Tab-separated table of C-alpha atoms and ligand atoms in Angstrom:
chain	number	residue	atom	x	y	z
A	745	MET	CA	-27.824	-1.210	-5.137
A	746	ILE	CA	-25.019	0.011	-2.871
A	747	SER	CA	-21.453	0.762	-3.817
A	748	ALA	CA	-18.333	1.909	-2.004
A	749	ALA	CA	-14.763	2.634	-3.028
A	750	ALA	CA	-11.267	2.699	-1.576
A	751	CYS	CA	-8.095	4.340	-2.903
A	752	GLY	CA	-4.639	2.923	-3.547
A	753	LYS	CA	-1.529	3.953	-1.626
A	754	ILE	CA	2.185	4.401	-1.924
A	755	ILE	CA	4.806	4.107	0.755
A	756	LEU	CA	6.961	7.220	0.330
A	757	PHE	CA	9.577	6.122	2.854
A	758	GLY	CA	10.286	3.180	5.120
A	759	GLU	CA	8.922	-0.060	3.604
A	760	HIS	CA	10.409	-3.313	4.927
A	761	ALA	CA	12.041	-1.559	7.908
A	762	VAL	CA	8.470	-0.808	9.075
A	763	VAL	CA	7.957	-4.557	9.621
A	764	TYR	CA	10.791	-4.328	12.213
A	765	GLY	CA	9.306	-1.458	14.210
A	766	ARG	CA	10.784	1.487	12.324
A	767	PRO	CA	8.511	4.329	11.130
A	768	ALA	CA	7.232	4.700	7.578
A	769	ILE	CA	5.341	7.358	5.646
A	770	ALA	CA	2.530	6.392	3.300
A	771	VAL	CA	0.067	8.452	1.295
A	772	PRO	CA	-3.212	7.710	-0.487
A	773	VAL	CA	-3.318	7.546	-4.283
A	774	THR	CA	-6.801	8.525	-5.364
A	775	GLN	CA	-6.275	8.153	-9.130
A	776	VAL	CA	-6.697	4.405	-8.754
A	777	GLN	CA	-9.383	2.690	-6.746
A	778	ALA	CA	-11.200	-0.474	-5.829
A	779	THR	CA	-14.995	-0.552	-5.801
A	780	ALA	CA	-17.473	-2.987	-4.273
A	781	LEU	CA	-21.074	-3.226	-5.431
A	782	VAL	CA	-23.665	-4.930	-3.243
A	783	GLN	CA	-26.889	-6.255	-4.792
A	784	PRO	CA	-29.594	-8.205	-2.977
A	785	ARG	CA	-30.194	-11.706	-4.399
A	786	ALA	CA	-32.851	-14.360	-3.847
A	787	HIS	CA	-30.360	-16.971	-2.608
A	788	GLY	CA	-26.874	-17.229	-1.217
A	789	LEU	CA	-23.958	-14.932	-0.585
A	790	THR	CA	-21.376	-14.714	-3.331
A	791	ILE	CA	-18.523	-12.431	-4.191
A	792	HIS	CA	-17.417	-11.903	-7.738
A	793	ALA	CA	-13.992	-10.404	-8.514
A	794	THR	CA	-14.363	-9.265	-12.105
A	795	ASP	CA	-10.677	-8.443	-12.748
A	796	ILE	CA	-9.470	-11.921	-11.877
A	797	ALA	CA	-12.633	-13.699	-13.102
A	798	ARG	CA	-13.154	-15.313	-9.721
A	799	THR	CA	-16.434	-16.097	-7.971
A	800	VAL	CA	-16.416	-17.222	-4.353
A	801	LYS	CA	-19.426	-18.647	-2.560
A	802	VAL	CA	-19.075	-17.163	0.910
A	803	GLU	CA	-19.543	-20.050	3.329
A	804	PRO	CA	-20.102	-19.053	6.963
A	805	HIS	CA	-16.869	-19.309	8.995
A	806	ASN	CA	-14.592	-19.270	5.935
A	807	LEU	CA	-11.684	-17.217	7.261
A	808	ILE	CA	-9.124	-18.671	4.859
A	809	ASP	CA	-10.034	-17.221	1.489
A	810	PRO	CA	-9.291	-13.449	1.668
A	811	LEU	CA	-12.512	-12.408	-0.142
A	812	ALA	CA	-14.741	-14.677	1.946
A	813	ALA	CA	-12.849	-13.742	5.119
A	814	ILE	CA	-13.397	-9.985	4.791
A	815	VAL	CA	-17.118	-10.557	4.193
A	816	ASN	CA	-17.454	-12.890	7.192
A	817	LEU	CA	-15.383	-10.694	9.521
A	818	THR	CA	-17.348	-7.604	8.545
A	819	LEU	CA	-20.738	-9.279	8.970
A	820	ALA	CA	-19.642	-10.553	12.383
A	821	TYR	CA	-18.525	-7.052	13.406
A	822	LEU	CA	-21.786	-5.516	12.146
A	823	ASN	CA	-23.684	-8.215	13.986
A	824	CYS	CA	-25.915	-8.421	10.956
A	825	PRO	CA	-28.096	-11.451	10.079
A	826	ARG	CA	-26.539	-13.326	7.150
A	827	PRO	CA	-27.811	-11.495	4.046
A	828	GLN	CA	-28.544	-12.887	0.572
A	829	LEU	CA	-26.236	-10.825	-1.611
A	830	GLU	CA	-24.020	-10.670	-4.603
A	831	ILE	CA	-20.926	-8.517	-4.058
A	832	THR	CA	-19.033	-7.486	-7.177
A	833	VAL	CA	-15.528	-6.071	-6.808
A	834	HIS	CA	-13.525	-4.264	-9.427
A	835	SER	CA	-10.207	-2.487	-9.143
A	836	THR	CA	-8.076	-0.178	-11.259
A	837	ILE	CA	-5.168	-0.745	-8.866
A	838	PRO	CA	-2.630	-3.092	-10.441
A	839	ILE	CA	-2.370	-6.338	-8.451
A	840	ALA	CA	0.870	-7.214	-6.590
A	841	SER	CA	2.578	-3.958	-7.490
A	842	GLY	CA	3.051	-2.009	-4.255
A	843	LEU	CA	-0.099	0.118	-4.547
A	844	GLY	CA	-2.127	-1.725	-1.939
A	845	SER	CA	-4.659	-3.464	-4.190
A	846	GLY	CA	-5.519	-6.214	-1.670
A	847	ALA	CA	-6.133	-3.777	1.188
A	848	ALA	CA	-8.168	-1.485	-1.083
A	849	ILE	CA	-10.447	-4.316	-2.229
A	850	SER	CA	-11.006	-5.405	1.372
A	851	THR	CA	-11.685	-1.794	2.435
A	852	ALA	CA	-14.228	-1.262	-0.347
A	853	ILE	CA	-16.039	-4.464	0.718
A	854	VAL	CA	-16.144	-3.428	4.404
A	855	ARG	CA	-17.501	0.014	3.496
A	856	ALA	CA	-20.143	-1.390	1.120
A	857	LEU	CA	-21.352	-3.948	3.681
A	858	ALA	CA	-21.419	-1.294	6.412
A	859	GLN	CA	-23.607	0.887	4.185
A	860	PHE	CA	-25.824	-2.085	3.425
A	861	ALA	CA	-26.257	-2.680	7.164
A	862	GLY	CA	-27.175	0.993	7.704
A	863	ARG	CA	-23.787	1.813	9.295
A	864	PRO	CA	-22.141	4.079	6.690
A	865	ASP	CA	-20.255	5.939	9.422
A	866	ILE	CA	-18.123	2.914	10.364
A	867	ALA	CA	-14.940	4.305	11.963
A	868	PRO	CA	-11.678	4.181	9.985
A	869	GLU	CA	-9.925	2.386	12.863
A	870	VAL	CA	-12.527	-0.411	12.699
A	871	VAL	CA	-12.185	-0.668	8.905
A	872	SER	CA	-8.405	-0.743	9.281
A	873	GLN	CA	-8.533	-3.500	11.921
A	874	LEU	CA	-10.889	-5.705	9.866
A	875	VAL	CA	-8.735	-5.261	6.756
A	876	TYR	CA	-5.567	-6.013	8.744
A	877	GLU	CA	-6.918	-9.470	9.609
A	878	VAL	CA	-7.165	-10.201	5.884
A	879	GLU	CA	-3.808	-8.606	5.070
A	880	LYS	CA	-2.326	-11.391	7.202
A	881	LEU	CA	-3.788	-13.909	4.737
A	882	TYR	CA	-2.200	-12.070	1.797
A	883	HIS	CA	1.139	-11.159	3.351
A	884	GLY	CA	1.887	-13.354	6.371
A	885	THR	CA	3.357	-10.695	8.706
A	886	PRO	CA	2.094	-7.333	7.475
A	887	SER	CA	3.134	-4.217	9.368
A	888	GLY	CA	-0.402	-2.799	9.039
A	889	ILE	CA	0.621	0.264	7.040
A	890	ASP	CA	-1.484	-0.562	3.949
A	891	ASN	CA	-4.790	-0.996	5.780
A	892	THR	CA	-4.077	2.116	7.885
A	893	VAL	CA	-3.379	4.569	5.053
A	894	ILE	CA	-6.202	3.200	2.891
A	895	ALA	CA	-8.817	3.137	5.660
A	896	TYR	CA	-7.938	6.692	6.795
A	897	GLN	CA	-7.266	7.967	3.268
A	898	GLN	CA	-4.759	10.566	4.408
A	899	PRO	CA	-0.971	10.824	4.697
A	900	VAL	CA	0.192	8.794	7.689
A	901	TYR	CA	3.335	8.434	9.742
A	902	PHE	CA	3.086	4.826	10.797
A	903	LEU	CA	4.814	2.977	13.587
A	904	ARG	CA	3.747	-0.608	14.128
A	905	GLY	CA	1.616	-1.027	17.244
A	906	GLU	CA	1.327	2.736	17.864
A	907	PRO	CA	-1.765	4.896	17.345
A	908	ILE	CA	-1.854	6.366	13.837
A	909	GLN	CA	-0.229	9.787	13.378
A	910	THR	CA	-1.297	12.067	10.572
A	911	PHE	CA	0.870	15.041	9.679
A	912	ASN	CA	0.805	18.320	7.849
A	913	VAL	CA	2.071	18.645	4.288
A	914	ALA	CA	3.352	22.257	4.279
A	915	HIS	CA	3.684	22.483	0.482
A	916	PRO	CA	2.045	20.017	-1.908
A	917	PHE	CA	4.494	18.007	-4.006
A	918	THR	CA	4.210	15.703	-6.984
A	919	VAL	CA	5.431	12.180	-7.569
A	920	VAL	CA	5.328	10.238	-10.806
A	921	VAL	CA	4.581	6.541	-10.294
A	922	GLY	CA	6.009	4.149	-12.868
A	923	ASN	CA	4.903	0.533	-13.115
A	924	THR	CA	7.431	-2.108	-14.215
A	925	GLY	CA	4.520	-4.382	-15.153
A	926	ILE	CA	6.162	-7.171	-13.144
A	927	ALA	CA	3.783	-8.615	-10.552
A	928	SER	CA	5.703	-9.436	-7.416
A	929	SER	CA	4.817	-11.178	-4.172
A	930	THR	CA	5.216	-8.942	-1.127
A	931	LYS	CA	5.006	-12.054	1.038
A	932	LYS	CA	8.063	-13.547	-0.688
A	933	ALA	CA	10.065	-10.291	-0.543
A	934	VAL	CA	9.232	-9.879	3.161
A	935	SER	CA	10.191	-13.474	3.936
A	936	ASP	CA	13.481	-13.169	2.009
A	937	VAL	CA	14.343	-10.047	4.014
A	938	ARG	CA	13.520	-11.985	7.166
A	939	ARG	CA	15.888	-14.776	6.133
A	940	GLY	CA	18.679	-12.217	5.596
A	941	TRP	CA	17.940	-10.650	8.987
A	942	GLU	CA	18.081	-14.068	10.680
A	943	ILE	CA	21.487	-14.761	9.131
A	944	ASP	CA	23.005	-11.336	9.881
A	945	PRO	CA	20.787	-9.450	12.358
A	946	ALA	CA	23.348	-6.760	13.200
A	947	ARG	CA	23.770	-5.699	9.585
A	948	TYR	CA	20.011	-5.670	8.922
A	949	GLU	CA	19.209	-3.811	12.128
A	950	ALA	CA	21.728	-1.133	11.117
A	951	TRP	CA	20.074	-0.805	7.694
A	952	PHE	CA	16.636	-0.588	9.330
A	953	ASP	CA	17.892	2.099	11.756
A	954	TRP	CA	19.247	4.045	8.832
A	955	ILE	CA	15.933	3.810	6.982
A	956	GLY	CA	14.135	4.903	10.183
A	957	ALA	CA	16.384	7.974	10.400
A	958	ILE	CA	15.599	8.823	6.750
A	959	VAL	CA	11.877	8.592	7.511
A	960	GLN	CA	12.235	11.045	10.422
A	961	GLN	CA	14.121	13.508	8.239
A	962	ALA	CA	11.548	13.115	5.446
A	963	ARG	CA	8.703	13.826	7.848
A	964	SER	CA	10.311	17.033	9.077
A	965	ALA	CA	11.095	18.120	5.501
A	966	ILE	CA	7.451	17.538	4.457
A	967	GLU	CA	6.150	19.340	7.547
A	968	ALA	CA	8.542	22.249	7.047
A	969	GLY	CA	7.983	22.423	3.295
A	970	THR	CA	11.733	22.082	2.606
A	971	LEU	CA	11.080	19.889	-0.401
A	972	ASP	CA	14.608	20.147	-1.795
A	973	ARG	CA	15.616	17.762	1.021
A	974	LEU	CA	13.173	15.065	-0.117
A	975	GLY	CA	14.837	13.985	-3.383
A	976	PRO	CA	18.152	12.973	-1.801
A	977	LEU	CA	16.244	11.188	0.987
A	978	LEU	CA	14.306	9.131	-1.594
A	979	ASP	CA	17.610	8.212	-3.254
A	980	GLN	CA	19.167	7.182	0.073
A	981	ASN	CA	16.125	5.104	0.986
A	982	HIS	CA	16.355	3.337	-2.370
A	983	VAL	CA	20.048	2.518	-1.898
A	984	LEU	CA	19.148	0.795	1.367
A	985	LEU	CA	16.277	-1.109	-0.249
A	986	ARG	CA	18.767	-2.286	-2.841
A	987	GLU	CA	21.002	-3.504	0.017
A	988	LEU	CA	18.004	-5.449	1.334
A	989	ASP	CA	17.911	-7.074	-2.126
A	990	VAL	CA	14.348	-6.080	-2.963
A	991	SER	CA	15.100	-4.094	-6.099
A	992	SER	CA	15.182	-5.584	-9.603
A	993	LEU	CA	16.647	-4.853	-13.009
A	994	GLU	CA	13.367	-3.381	-14.234
A	995	LEU	CA	13.021	-1.105	-11.181
A	996	GLU	CA	16.633	0.040	-11.542
A	997	ARG	CA	16.047	0.818	-15.215
A	998	LEU	CA	13.018	3.017	-14.451
A	999	ILE	CA	14.731	4.744	-11.520
A	1000	LEU	CA	17.796	5.547	-13.619
A	1001	ALA	CA	15.628	6.849	-16.469
A	1002	ALA	CA	13.672	9.113	-14.094
A	1003	LYS	CA	16.853	10.484	-12.543
A	1004	GLN	CA	18.494	11.086	-15.912
A	1005	ALA	CA	15.369	12.952	-17.033
A	1006	GLY	CA	15.776	15.325	-14.078
A	1007	ALA	CA	13.762	13.840	-11.174
A	1008	SER	CA	15.210	15.041	-7.891
A	1009	GLY	CA	14.909	11.608	-6.270
A	1010	ALA	CA	13.478	8.152	-6.959
A	1011	LYS	CA	12.904	4.834	-5.226
A	1012	LEU	CA	10.970	1.591	-5.454
A	1013	VAL	CA	7.706	1.423	-3.474
A	1014	GLY	CA	6.186	-1.411	-1.457
A	1015	GLY	CA	7.483	-4.962	-1.389
A	1016	GLY	CA	9.750	-4.454	-4.416
A	1017	ARG	CA	11.285	-6.943	-6.889
A	1018	GLY	CA	8.795	-5.528	-9.415
A	1019	GLY	CA	5.681	-3.404	-9.094
A	1020	ASN	CA	6.075	0.360	-8.955
A	1021	MET	CA	8.688	3.043	-8.395
A	1022	ILE	CA	8.225	6.732	-7.659
A	1023	ALA	CA	10.104	9.837	-8.751
A	1024	LEU	CA	9.831	13.276	-7.168
A	1025	VAL	CA	9.310	16.003	-9.779
A	1026	ASN	CA	8.533	19.688	-10.040
A	1027	ASP	CA	6.352	21.153	-12.799
A	1028	GLN	CA	9.320	21.653	-15.138
A	1029	GLN	CA	10.625	18.076	-14.733
A	1030	ARG	CA	7.294	16.305	-14.868
A	1031	GLU	CA	6.679	15.732	-18.600
A	1032	ALA	CA	10.300	14.734	-19.302
A	1033	VAL	CA	10.215	12.183	-16.467
A	1034	ILE	CA	6.896	10.711	-17.657
A	1035	ALA	CA	8.285	10.377	-21.198
A	1036	ALA	CA	11.551	8.848	-19.948
A	1037	LEU	CA	9.710	6.256	-17.854
A	1038	LYS	CA	7.549	5.211	-20.808
A	1039	GLU	CA	10.629	5.067	-23.027
A	1040	ALA	CA	12.375	2.878	-20.425
A	1041	GLY	CA	9.504	0.363	-20.469
A	1042	ALA	CA	7.008	1.482	-17.815
A	1043	VAL	CA	3.682	-0.187	-18.625
A	1044	ASN	CA	1.749	2.506	-16.811
A	1045	VAL	CA	2.629	5.917	-15.446
A	1046	LEU	CA	0.489	7.994	-13.131
A	1047	VAL	CA	1.053	11.315	-11.461
A	1048	THR	CA	-0.131	12.050	-7.961
A	1049	GLU	CA	0.007	15.195	-5.859
A	1050	ILE	CA	0.623	14.812	-2.156
A	1051	GLN	CA	-1.115	17.461	-0.095
B	1993	LIG	O1	3.838	-4.288	-1.477
B	1993	LIG	P1	2.900	-3.561	-0.566
B	1993	LIG	O2	2.273	-2.371	-1.174
B	1993	LIG	O3	1.906	-4.448	0.087
B	1993	LIG	O4	3.788	-2.941	0.622
B	1993	LIG	C1	4.503	-3.785	1.472
B	1993	LIG	C2	5.232	-2.996	2.501
B	1993	LIG	C3	6.199	-3.826	3.337
B	1993	LIG	O5	6.805	-2.918	4.257
B	1993	LIG	C4	7.297	-4.439	2.483
B	1993	LIG	C5	5.486	-4.926	4.106
B	1993	LIG	C6	4.599	-4.422	5.224
B	1993	LIG	O6	3.796	-5.233	5.708
B	1993	LIG	O7	4.714	-3.274	5.659
């Protein structure tokens, strides 16, 4: 039996604007993960997603269903004769919540199949490219940031269409991630932003430029270790995401609670309208912010150190 895993991710700065060619910063979240287990079988090729109680018979050439598609694309890349297998996937990453669950499941499957085919050293750029093809099925017009950060499993500065840039985190810092418990479709949020941009391109382009400038400043603050600059930048990024109309009452409630409990900055992460938010904390603020988020209705809170 072979198994492989992939981590979750958060976008620290720049979601939505990244779809329009502005930079974004994303980091892996290793406290949550997707795993794929590959077991030889006498007949057929099936994939079983335990969390959503779904079993898919993987027909050759099925490039429509995301689970079947990642299996078929990976087998084609590996140039491997069609195996008789059962693949079981399981994930502790909440679905549709901005933590990259779809990309992590696809990544775990690619890695497990590569191991099965005797190619455990499959390059991250290949994994990322295969997963990107399937992200299109989930999201329509993904920027590619999710598959990149999850396949490389390190902090990335991402610019659509450009080679990946990793960067140095001068001083580790901690974010608390609070889940509203509201599942939200990234595809819908992205297409609503697109509609707004089509109606008033000048206004949206200005917002995207502003977000891009925040991302640049955040990168230099992280590289220089001037972490006191990060909190206000998170707040400014969130204000712009609110302008893009991708926040929600539940996200606002958690963000306010985190700020009132002393977090130095907070914002929604990912597609928005639900899912998760993050708050930047130091050691003294951490417990109070966790308690405040739970009190304000967060269904799950996790703490991750970025280093
Ligand atoms: O909701 P998530 O974690 O899939 O993040 C989406 C990020 C967006 O910028 C809104 C879309 C994208 O493709 O980059």
